[in-house]
Amino acid sequence: MRLFWDDLHTLTGVYALDALDSPAERDRFAKHLNRCQSCSSEVRGLREVATSLAFAAAVEPPPELRTQVLAAAARTRQLPPEVNHHALPRRGARAWGWMPWLAGSLAAASLVLAVVFGFLQAGTNQQLSQARAQNLQIAAVLSAPGAKLLAATTTKGGVATVVLAAAKRELVVTMSGLPALPAGKVYQLWLIGPAKTVSAGLVPPPASSGVTPAVLASGIVTGDKLGLTVEPAPGTAQPTTTPILALPLPL
Amino acid sequence: MSPSDPDASRFRASATDRRGEQDLGDLLIHVARGDQDAFEQLYDRLAGPAYGVIRRVLRDPSQSEEVTQEVLLEVWRTAARFDPAMGSAATWVMTIAHRRAIDRVRSCAAAAEREQKAAPVNPLRDEVADAVEASLDRERVRRCLDGLTEVQRESITLAYYGGYSYRQVAELLSVTLGAIKTRIRDGLIRMRDCLGVN
């Protein structure tokens, strides 16, 4: 048994180079890694060495590959995070515990930034007091007990980050990374409900960070989705194009 | 790609470059949230090494492009599942790239095709290596590889760049399986210490 274990342990290098013979053998060793902390930490280090070998072999790919990959990504849906995806239970579970939290705190930070930008962009006194009043409402949503953080990618790219205060039937949304629109077009937000669709306002132009100032939407009803469309300026009463985002709002 | 290609410098930030790695990890977090600008930046940092290593293994440029595209799209799709506790962002991507290349090689059709294109495996002296002589990374890796024994170096390059399984490497070098395992492991540990990765 001792011999067998030593034998397995020396496979760390072979495993790190993906040089085991069969998927079955790879699985068997991966199982062993679950139980052997020193093996898995050794594999991690040896894999970094393999990465250096890869960087040493870097070759500029043909330029058209870039175009193809970016275009393919733009039309490919991403997978959500998954707990315990990796086959290392103890470490894996703990590491995954904080990932959604981290993403959430980043998103929340970008929302706060967006609020500040909205504030800074207000020029006149009247705009300033409007901004102040709106910021108070936004702050109320952000700090509402049980507020939920939602995020979704639009079909044109860019991410909508939403804080939903279900009890208040209000939400705050900011967008980041939306593609720039041609002149005469605007992004318009909607509450798309089972009974009717109402405008939730235009998406303000993004600050230099690429994050748009926060927009507050009120009067959400059960079954509403947050929609986003491209409309002719200065916006329309009802959507005239296919939504590039339709995010269900859990009330 | 010529030796003076200025793009070569883009690939300098390796897994051992701490600042670069931090950026890559941050980029991946943004990619996981659907940020296409971040993905574009990630592409510019990692497509070269990914394509490079895939081409080393597969040799055929068009197959290599195809696999590179698959790999980078998988990175986009599964970015939310990157776990920093398991290793660096660069390593996550390079592991996917290398595994995909290996999977392709081990499928029979590709193996037959590769047989015809097979050339002596001499990874640090082919056109690819010559092309980016200036790269600091490459120099460092070369220096560390030079610090290995001949058999360690051969075993590692045959397995990683050549895409051979350790049984095949043992066959090629006419040594026992046990010896290959030990040489690859000892060689990588020596490389690790030489490169200063943890």
Short mmCIF file of C-alpha atoms in Angstrom, two decimals:
data_model
loop_
_atom_site.label_atom_id
_atom_site.label_comp_id
_atom_site.label_asym_id
_atom_site.label_seq_id
_atom_site.Cartn_x
_atom_site.Cartn_y
_atom_site.Cartn_z
CA MET A 1 0.00 0.00 0.00
CA ARG A 2 2.80 2.34 0.93
CA LEU A 3 4.50 1.53 -2.33
CA PHE A 4 1.30 2.16 -4.26
CA TRP A 5 0.86 5.57 -2.61
CA ASP A 6 4.43 6.67 -3.35
CA ASP A 7 3.91 5.50 -6.86
CA LEU A 8 0.81 7.66 -7.22
CA HIS A 9 2.51 10.64 -5.66
CA THR A 10 5.24 10.68 -8.27
CA LEU A 11 2.54 11.09 -10.91
CA THR A 12 2.05 14.78 -9.92
CA GLY A 13 4.43 15.91 -12.66
CA VAL A 14 2.88 13.71 -15.34
CA TYR A 15 -0.59 14.88 -14.31
CA ALA A 16 0.46 18.54 -14.38
CA LEU A 17 1.60 18.08 -17.98
CA ASP A 18 -1.63 16.26 -18.97
CA ALA A 19 0.50 13.27 -19.90
CA LEU A 20 -1.48 10.47 -18.27
CA ASP A 21 -2.54 7.84 -20.77
CA SER A 22 -6.27 7.75 -20.51
CA PRO A 23 -9.13 9.78 -19.07
CA ALA A 24 -9.69 6.88 -16.65
CA GLU A 25 -6.17 7.22 -15.34
CA ARG A 26 -6.61 11.00 -15.10
CA ASP A 27 -9.81 10.54 -13.06
CA ARG A 28 -8.17 8.04 -10.77
CA PHE A 29 -5.38 10.50 -10.04
CA ALA A 30 -7.80 13.40 -9.62
CA LYS A 31 -9.58 11.31 -6.94
CA HIS A 32 -6.26 10.79 -5.24
CA LEU A 33 -5.67 14.56 -5.29
CA ASN A 34 -8.90 15.06 -3.34
CA ARG A 35 -7.46 13.06 -0.49
CA CYS A 36 -3.87 14.21 -0.67
CA GLN A 37 -3.33 17.85 0.26
CA SER A 38 0.42 17.78 -0.38
CA CYS A 39 -0.14 16.26 -3.84
CA SER A 40 -2.69 18.86 -4.85
CA SER A 41 -0.55 21.75 -3.70
CA GLU A 42 2.40 20.25 -5.57
CA VAL A 43 0.27 19.91 -8.70
CA ARG A 44 -0.72 23.58 -8.43
CA GLY A 45 2.92 24.67 -8.40
CA LEU A 46 3.91 22.34 -11.24
CA ARG A 47 1.00 23.59 -13.32
CA GLU A 48 2.38 27.12 -12.98
CA VAL A 49 5.61 25.77 -14.46
CA ALA A 50 3.63 24.31 -17.37
CA THR A 51 2.07 27.77 -17.84
CA SER A 52 5.53 29.28 -18.15
CA LEU A 53 6.26 26.70 -20.85
CA ALA A 54 3.11 27.83 -22.64
CA PHE A 55 4.09 31.51 -22.41
CA ALA A 56 7.53 30.64 -23.74
CA ALA A 57 5.82 29.16 -26.82
CA ALA A 58 3.58 32.20 -27.47
CA VAL A 59 2.83 32.86 -31.12
CA GLU A 60 0.72 35.69 -32.46
CA PRO A 61 -2.45 34.07 -33.86
CA PRO A 62 -3.80 35.29 -37.20
CA PRO A 63 -5.71 38.58 -36.76
CA GLU A 64 -8.98 37.12 -38.06
CA LEU A 65 -9.05 34.74 -35.10
CA ARG A 66 -9.51 37.72 -32.79
CA THR A 67 -12.51 38.94 -34.75
CA GLN A 68 -14.02 35.44 -34.83
CA VAL A 69 -13.53 34.77 -31.12
CA LEU A 70 -14.90 38.13 -30.01
CA ALA A 71 -17.91 37.80 -32.31
CA ALA A 72 -18.56 34.25 -31.11
CA ALA A 73 -18.34 35.38 -27.47
CA ALA A 74 -20.84 38.17 -28.12
CA ARG A 75 -23.45 35.61 -29.15
CA THR A 76 -22.61 32.95 -26.57
CA ARG A 77 -24.42 32.69 -23.28
CA GLN A 78 -22.21 32.34 -20.21
CA LEU A 79 -22.58 29.68 -17.54
CA PRO A 80 -23.46 30.74 -14.01
CA PRO A 81 -21.01 30.00 -11.21
CA GLU A 82 -21.40 26.52 -9.78
CA VAL A 83 -20.61 25.47 -6.25
CA ASN A 84 -18.11 22.62 -6.00
CA HIS A 85 -17.45 22.51 -9.69
CA HIS A 86 -13.86 21.54 -9.07
CA ALA A 87 -13.00 18.15 -7.72
CA LEU A 88 -11.33 19.40 -4.55
CA PRO A 89 -14.11 19.39 -1.99
CA ARG A 90 -12.70 21.07 1.09
CA ARG A 91 -10.75 23.90 -0.50
CA GLY A 92 -13.13 24.18 -3.41
CA ALA A 93 -16.21 24.63 -1.30
CA ARG A 94 -14.65 27.31 0.80
CA ALA A 95 -13.21 29.18 -2.16
CA TRP A 96 -16.55 29.15 -3.91
CA GLY A 97 -18.30 30.49 -0.88
CA TRP A 98 -16.87 33.93 -1.36
CA MET A 99 -16.99 34.18 -5.15
CA PRO A 100 -20.63 35.27 -5.49
CA TRP A 101 -20.07 37.59 -2.57
CA LEU A 102 -17.09 39.14 -4.31
CA ALA A 103 -18.99 39.57 -7.55
CA GLY A 104 -21.85 41.04 -5.54
CA SER A 105 -19.67 43.49 -3.71
CA LEU A 106 -18.04 44.57 -6.97
CA ALA A 107 -21.45 45.12 -8.49
CA ALA A 108 -22.60 47.06 -5.46
CA ALA A 109 -19.46 49.18 -5.61
CA SER A 110 -20.14 49.98 -9.25
CA LEU A 111 -23.69 51.00 -8.33
CA VAL A 112 -22.42 53.36 -5.65
CA LEU A 113 -19.96 54.80 -8.16
CA ALA A 114 -22.78 55.25 -10.62
CA VAL A 115 -24.81 57.16 -8.05
CA VAL A 116 -21.85 59.43 -7.36
CA PHE A 117 -21.34 60.02 -11.06
CA GLY A 118 -24.99 60.90 -11.50
CA PHE A 119 -24.52 63.40 -8.75
CA LEU A 120 -21.36 64.91 -10.23
CA GLN A 121 -22.91 65.21 -13.65
CA ALA A 122 -25.71 67.41 -12.39
CA GLY A 123 -24.73 70.93 -13.37
CA THR A 124 -27.28 73.54 -12.21
CA ASN A 125 -28.74 74.04 -8.75
CA GLN A 126 -32.08 72.70 -9.83
CA GLN A 127 -30.44 69.63 -11.36
CA LEU A 128 -28.42 69.29 -8.22
CA SER A 129 -31.43 69.28 -5.92
CA GLN A 130 -33.21 66.87 -8.26
CA ALA A 131 -30.13 64.66 -8.21
CA ARG A 132 -30.03 64.93 -4.43
CA ALA A 133 -33.67 63.93 -4.10
CA GLN A 134 -33.17 61.04 -6.50
CA ASN A 135 -30.04 59.96 -4.70
CA LEU A 136 -32.01 59.77 -1.47
CA GLN A 137 -34.53 57.49 -3.19
CA ILE A 138 -31.71 55.43 -4.66
CA ALA A 139 -30.01 55.22 -1.28
CA ALA A 140 -33.31 54.04 0.20
CA VAL A 141 -33.46 51.21 -2.35
CA LEU A 142 -29.81 50.26 -1.85
CA SER A 143 -30.24 50.10 1.92
CA ALA A 144 -33.72 48.49 1.94
CA PRO A 145 -33.85 45.35 4.09
CA GLY A 146 -33.90 42.25 1.89
CA ALA A 147 -32.75 44.12 -1.20
CA LYS A 148 -31.59 41.67 -3.85
CA LEU A 149 -28.67 42.12 -6.19
CA LEU A 150 -29.26 40.89 -9.74
CA ALA A 151 -27.03 41.05 -12.77
CA ALA A 152 -27.55 40.07 -16.39
CA THR A 153 -25.78 40.42 -19.69
CA THR A 154 -27.60 42.01 -22.61
CA THR A 155 -27.60 40.26 -25.96
CA LYS A 156 -25.49 43.15 -27.31
CA GLY A 157 -22.95 42.83 -24.50
CA GLY A 158 -22.69 44.93 -21.39
CA VAL A 159 -24.01 44.10 -17.96
CA ALA A 160 -27.05 45.39 -16.14
CA THR A 161 -26.61 45.51 -12.39
CA VAL A 162 -29.85 45.79 -10.46
CA VAL A 163 -30.67 46.26 -6.80
CA LEU A 164 -34.27 45.22 -6.29
CA ALA A 165 -36.13 46.32 -3.16
CA ALA A 166 -39.10 43.98 -3.44
CA ALA A 167 -40.98 45.40 -0.47
CA LYS A 168 -40.79 48.93 -1.89
CA ARG A 169 -41.50 47.66 -5.42
CA GLU A 170 -38.54 49.70 -6.60
CA LEU A 171 -35.24 48.98 -8.25
CA VAL A 172 -32.05 50.77 -9.12
CA VAL A 173 -30.17 49.79 -12.26
CA THR A 174 -26.84 50.75 -13.79
CA MET A 175 -25.38 49.48 -17.01
CA SER A 176 -21.74 48.94 -17.85
CA GLY A 177 -20.03 48.07 -21.09
CA LEU A 178 -23.03 48.80 -23.32
CA PRO A 179 -21.96 49.29 -26.94
CA ALA A 180 -22.09 52.94 -28.06
CA LEU A 181 -25.13 53.84 -30.15
CA PRO A 182 -25.25 55.82 -33.38
CA ALA A 183 -26.57 59.39 -33.14
CA GLY A 184 -30.34 59.59 -32.78
CA LYS A 185 -30.64 56.31 -30.86
CA VAL A 186 -31.06 55.78 -27.12
CA TYR A 187 -31.23 52.89 -24.70
CA GLN A 188 -34.61 52.77 -22.98
CA LEU A 189 -35.57 50.74 -19.91
CA TRP A 190 -38.97 49.09 -19.51
CA LEU A 191 -40.98 47.25 -16.96
CA ILE A 192 -42.42 44.51 -19.14
CA GLY A 193 -45.38 43.00 -17.32
CA PRO A 194 -47.97 40.34 -18.06
CA ALA A 195 -50.63 43.05 -18.44
CA LYS A 196 -48.75 46.06 -19.73
CA THR A 197 -45.34 47.48 -20.49
CA VAL A 198 -44.30 50.84 -19.09
CA SER A 199 -41.22 52.92 -19.73
CA ALA A 200 -38.72 53.04 -16.87
CA GLY A 201 -36.76 55.87 -18.45
CA LEU A 202 -33.74 56.32 -20.66
CA VAL A 203 -30.30 54.98 -19.79
CA PRO A 204 -28.10 58.05 -19.24
CA PRO A 205 -24.79 58.16 -21.14
CA PRO A 206 -21.99 56.36 -19.30
CA ALA A 207 -19.31 58.11 -17.29
CA SER A 208 -15.71 57.65 -18.38
CA SER A 209 -15.59 54.44 -16.34
CA GLY A 210 -18.12 52.98 -18.77
CA VAL A 211 -20.73 52.74 -16.00
CA THR A 212 -23.98 54.62 -16.50
CA PRO A 213 -25.52 56.73 -13.72
CA ALA A 214 -28.13 54.83 -11.73
CA VAL A 215 -31.75 54.82 -12.86
CA LEU A 216 -34.56 54.35 -10.35
CA ALA A 217 -37.70 52.48 -11.41
CA SER A 218 -40.81 52.42 -9.23
CA GLY A 219 -44.18 50.69 -9.28
CA ILE A 220 -42.99 47.21 -10.14
CA VAL A 221 -45.78 44.63 -10.23
CA THR A 222 -45.57 40.86 -9.89
CA GLY A 223 -44.44 39.23 -13.13
CA ASP A 224 -42.60 42.31 -14.36
CA LYS A 225 -39.32 41.92 -16.19
CA LEU A 226 -36.74 44.65 -16.55
CA GLY A 227 -36.37 45.22 -20.29
CA LEU A 228 -33.90 47.20 -22.36
CA THR A 229 -34.36 48.24 -25.98
CA VAL A 230 -32.71 50.52 -28.50
CA GLU A 231 -35.16 53.27 -29.49
CA PRO A 232 -35.10 56.42 -31.59
CA ALA A 233 -34.29 59.51 -29.47
CA PRO A 234 -35.86 60.86 -27.33
CA GLY A 235 -37.45 57.51 -26.46
CA THR A 236 -40.83 55.99 -27.24
CA ALA A 237 -44.06 55.28 -25.36
CA GLN A 238 -43.88 51.54 -26.09
CA PRO A 239 -40.93 49.39 -27.20
CA THR A 240 -40.47 49.30 -30.98
CA THR A 241 -37.54 46.87 -31.11
CA THR A 242 -36.76 43.46 -29.63
CA PRO A 243 -35.48 43.79 -26.05
CA ILE A 244 -31.76 43.11 -25.67
CA LEU A 245 -32.41 42.31 -22.02
CA ALA A 246 -35.44 40.88 -20.22
CA LEU A 247 -34.51 40.21 -16.61
CA PRO A 248 -37.22 38.59 -14.44
CA LEU A 249 -37.73 40.51 -11.19
CA PRO A 250 -38.46 38.17 -8.26
CA LEU A 251 -40.95 39.96 -5.99
CA MET B 1 5.87 36.41 -37.40
CA SER B 2 9.39 37.83 -37.56
CA PRO B 3 11.90 38.14 -34.73
CA SER B 4 11.31 41.89 -34.63
CA ASP B 5 7.55 41.52 -34.28
CA PRO B 6 6.61 44.11 -31.67
CA ASP B 7 3.58 42.06 -30.65
CA ALA B 8 5.88 39.49 -29.14
CA SER B 9 6.37 41.74 -26.15
CA ARG B 10 2.68 41.45 -25.40
CA PHE B 11 3.13 37.91 -24.17
CA ARG B 12 5.80 38.70 -21.65
CA ALA B 13 3.57 38.72 -18.61
CA SER B 14 3.73 35.11 -17.53
CA ALA B 15 2.16 33.31 -14.65
CA THR B 16 5.19 34.29 -12.66
CA ASP B 17 4.65 38.02 -13.18
CA ARG B 18 2.74 38.95 -10.04
CA ARG B 19 1.39 42.28 -11.25
CA GLY B 20 0.34 40.76 -14.55
CA GLU B 21 -1.34 37.89 -12.80
CA GLN B 22 -3.35 40.15 -10.54
CA ASP B 23 -4.62 41.98 -13.64
CA LEU B 24 -5.53 38.70 -15.30
CA GLY B 25 -7.49 37.53 -12.27
CA ASP B 26 -9.37 40.83 -12.18
CA LEU B 27 -10.03 40.63 -15.90
CA LEU B 28 -11.48 37.13 -15.49
CA ILE B 29 -13.85 38.35 -12.79
CA HIS B 30 -15.10 41.01 -15.19
CA VAL B 31 -15.34 38.50 -18.00
CA ALA B 32 -17.45 36.31 -15.73
CA ARG B 33 -19.88 39.22 -15.47
CA GLY B 34 -20.23 39.44 -19.24
CA ASP B 35 -17.83 42.34 -19.77
CA GLN B 36 -16.75 42.06 -23.39
CA ASP B 37 -14.08 44.75 -23.11
CA ALA B 38 -12.45 42.70 -20.38
CA PHE B 39 -12.66 39.64 -22.61
CA GLU B 40 -10.97 41.57 -25.40
CA GLN B 41 -8.12 42.49 -23.06
CA LEU B 42 -7.91 38.92 -21.84
CA TYR B 43 -7.72 37.77 -25.45
CA ASP B 44 -4.83 40.13 -26.13
CA ARG B 45 -2.94 38.77 -23.14
CA LEU B 46 -3.62 35.06 -23.47
CA ALA B 47 -4.44 34.22 -27.09
CA GLY B 48 -0.72 34.19 -28.02
CA PRO B 49 0.39 31.68 -25.38
CA ALA B 50 -2.75 29.58 -25.90
CA TYR B 51 -2.32 29.50 -29.68
CA GLY B 52 1.42 28.92 -29.27
CA VAL B 53 1.10 25.88 -27.04
CA ILE B 54 -1.77 24.42 -29.05
CA ARG B 55 0.29 24.77 -32.22
CA ARG B 56 3.26 23.10 -30.60
CA VAL B 57 1.11 20.09 -29.83
CA LEU B 58 -1.04 19.94 -32.95
CA ARG B 59 1.39 21.43 -35.50
CA ASP B 60 -1.33 21.98 -38.08
CA PRO B 61 -2.05 25.74 -38.12
CA SER B 62 -5.69 25.56 -39.16
CA GLN B 63 -6.54 22.87 -36.59
CA SER B 64 -4.69 24.93 -34.01
CA GLU B 65 -6.74 28.01 -34.82
CA GLU B 66 -9.91 25.99 -34.50
CA VAL B 67 -8.92 24.61 -31.09
CA THR B 68 -7.73 28.04 -29.91
CA GLN B 69 -11.12 29.48 -30.77
CA GLU B 70 -12.86 26.66 -28.86
CA VAL B 71 -10.63 27.23 -25.86
CA LEU B 72 -11.11 30.99 -25.69
CA LEU B 73 -14.83 30.60 -26.10
CA GLU B 74 -14.82 28.08 -23.26
CA VAL B 75 -12.98 30.66 -21.15
CA TRP B 76 -15.71 33.19 -21.95
CA ARG B 77 -18.47 30.68 -21.20
CA THR B 78 -17.08 29.29 -17.99
CA ALA B 79 -15.26 32.33 -16.56
CA ALA B 80 -17.57 32.29 -13.52
CA ARG B 81 -16.14 28.89 -12.61
CA PHE B 82 -12.55 30.06 -12.38
CA ASP B 83 -11.42 29.40 -8.82
CA PRO B 84 -8.38 31.44 -7.74
CA ALA B 85 -7.74 28.96 -4.92
CA MET B 86 -6.90 26.35 -7.55
CA GLY B 87 -4.20 28.35 -9.32
CA SER B 88 -3.56 31.50 -11.31
CA ALA B 89 -5.84 32.83 -14.04
CA ALA B 90 -3.14 32.26 -16.65
CA THR B 91 -2.79 28.67 -15.52
CA TRP B 92 -6.53 28.11 -15.63
CA VAL B 93 -6.61 29.22 -19.26
CA MET B 94 -3.41 27.41 -20.27
CA THR B 95 -4.63 24.19 -18.66
CA ILE B 96 -7.81 24.34 -20.74
CA ALA B 97 -5.75 25.11 -23.86
CA HIS B 98 -3.25 22.31 -23.34
CA ARG B 99 -5.90 19.75 -22.41
CA ARG B 100 -7.98 20.58 -25.47
CA ALA B 101 -4.93 20.18 -27.66
CA ILE B 102 -4.12 16.85 -26.02
CA ASP B 103 -7.71 15.66 -26.40
CA ARG B 104 -7.51 16.49 -30.08
CA VAL B 105 -4.22 14.64 -30.47
CA ARG B 106 -5.50 11.55 -28.72
CA SER B 107 -8.46 11.27 -31.03
CA CYS B 108 -7.53 8.85 -33.80
CA ALA B 109 -8.10 11.03 -36.82
CA ALA B 110 -5.90 13.78 -35.56
CA ALA B 111 -3.25 11.27 -34.58
CA ALA B 112 -3.04 9.91 -38.11
CA GLU B 113 -2.79 13.36 -39.58
CA ARG B 114 -0.17 14.37 -37.10
CA GLU B 115 1.90 11.32 -37.95
CA GLN B 116 2.44 12.74 -41.43
CA LYS B 117 3.43 16.15 -40.20
CA ALA B 118 5.63 14.86 -37.42
CA ALA B 119 8.99 16.52 -37.24
CA PRO B 120 11.74 16.04 -34.67
CA VAL B 121 10.62 17.50 -31.37
CA ASN B 122 13.10 20.21 -30.57
CA PRO B 123 10.84 22.78 -29.09
CA LEU B 124 13.25 25.51 -28.18
CA ARG B 125 15.01 25.55 -31.50
CA ASP B 126 12.19 25.69 -33.99
CA GLU B 127 10.81 28.67 -35.86
CA VAL B 128 8.48 29.54 -33.04
CA ALA B 129 11.22 29.84 -30.47
CA ASP B 130 13.44 31.84 -32.77
CA ALA B 131 10.64 34.27 -33.43
CA VAL B 132 10.49 35.75 -29.98
CA GLU B 133 14.11 35.62 -28.93
CA ALA B 134 13.71 38.90 -27.15
CA SER B 135 11.04 37.73 -24.75
CA LEU B 136 12.25 37.81 -21.18
CA ASP B 137 9.99 34.94 -20.32
CA ARG B 138 11.34 32.78 -23.04
CA GLU B 139 14.88 33.51 -21.96
CA ARG B 140 14.08 32.63 -18.39
CA VAL B 141 12.30 29.42 -19.32
CA ARG B 142 15.13 28.49 -21.65
CA ARG B 143 17.68 29.13 -18.94
CA CYS B 144 15.74 27.02 -16.46
CA LEU B 145 15.27 24.23 -18.99
CA ASP B 146 19.00 24.33 -19.63
CA GLY B 147 19.51 23.72 -15.92
CA LEU B 148 17.80 20.32 -16.18
CA THR B 149 19.47 17.04 -17.02
CA GLU B 150 19.11 15.97 -20.62
CA VAL B 151 16.58 13.25 -19.79
CA GLN B 152 14.51 15.55 -17.61
CA ARG B 153 14.38 18.16 -20.35
CA GLU B 154 13.53 15.63 -23.04
CA SER B 155 10.81 14.01 -20.97
CA ILE B 156 9.17 17.33 -20.14
CA THR B 157 9.29 18.78 -23.64
CA LEU B 158 8.09 15.54 -25.26
CA ALA B 159 5.18 15.37 -22.85
CA TYR B 160 4.17 19.04 -22.81
CA TYR B 161 5.06 20.37 -26.24
CA GLY B 162 5.00 17.04 -28.01
CA GLY B 163 1.71 15.98 -26.47
CA TYR B 164 2.97 12.46 -25.81
CA SER B 165 1.65 10.43 -22.89
CA TYR B 166 4.21 9.34 -20.33
CA ARG B 167 3.97 5.78 -21.62
CA GLN B 168 4.84 7.02 -25.10
CA VAL B 169 7.67 9.12 -23.70
CA ALA B 170 9.02 6.05 -21.89
CA GLU B 171 8.85 4.14 -25.16
CA LEU B 172 10.58 6.91 -27.14
CA LEU B 173 13.38 7.29 -24.62
CA SER B 174 13.62 3.55 -23.88
CA VAL B 175 13.32 3.92 -20.13
CA THR B 176 10.93 2.50 -17.58
CA LEU B 177 7.62 4.13 -16.69
CA GLY B 178 8.80 4.69 -13.14
CA ALA B 179 11.86 6.54 -14.39
CA ILE B 180 9.78 8.82 -16.61
CA LYS B 181 7.43 9.72 -13.77
CA THR B 182 10.34 10.60 -11.52
CA ARG B 183 12.20 12.55 -14.19
CA ILE B 184 9.21 14.62 -15.14
CA ARG B 185 8.41 15.38 -11.51
CA ASP B 186 12.00 16.14 -10.50
CA GLY B 187 12.50 18.25 -13.61
CA LEU B 188 9.36 20.29 -13.01
CA ILE B 189 10.27 20.82 -9.37
CA ARG B 190 13.67 22.08 -10.43
CA MET B 191 12.02 24.36 -13.02
CA ARG B 192 9.62 25.62 -10.36
CA ASP B 193 12.47 26.58 -8.07
CA CYS B 194 14.41 28.14 -10.93
CA LEU B 195 11.41 30.18 -12.13
CA GLY B 196 10.49 31.17 -8.60
CA VAL B 197 6.82 30.22 -8.91
CA ASN B 198 5.04 28.88 -5.87
#
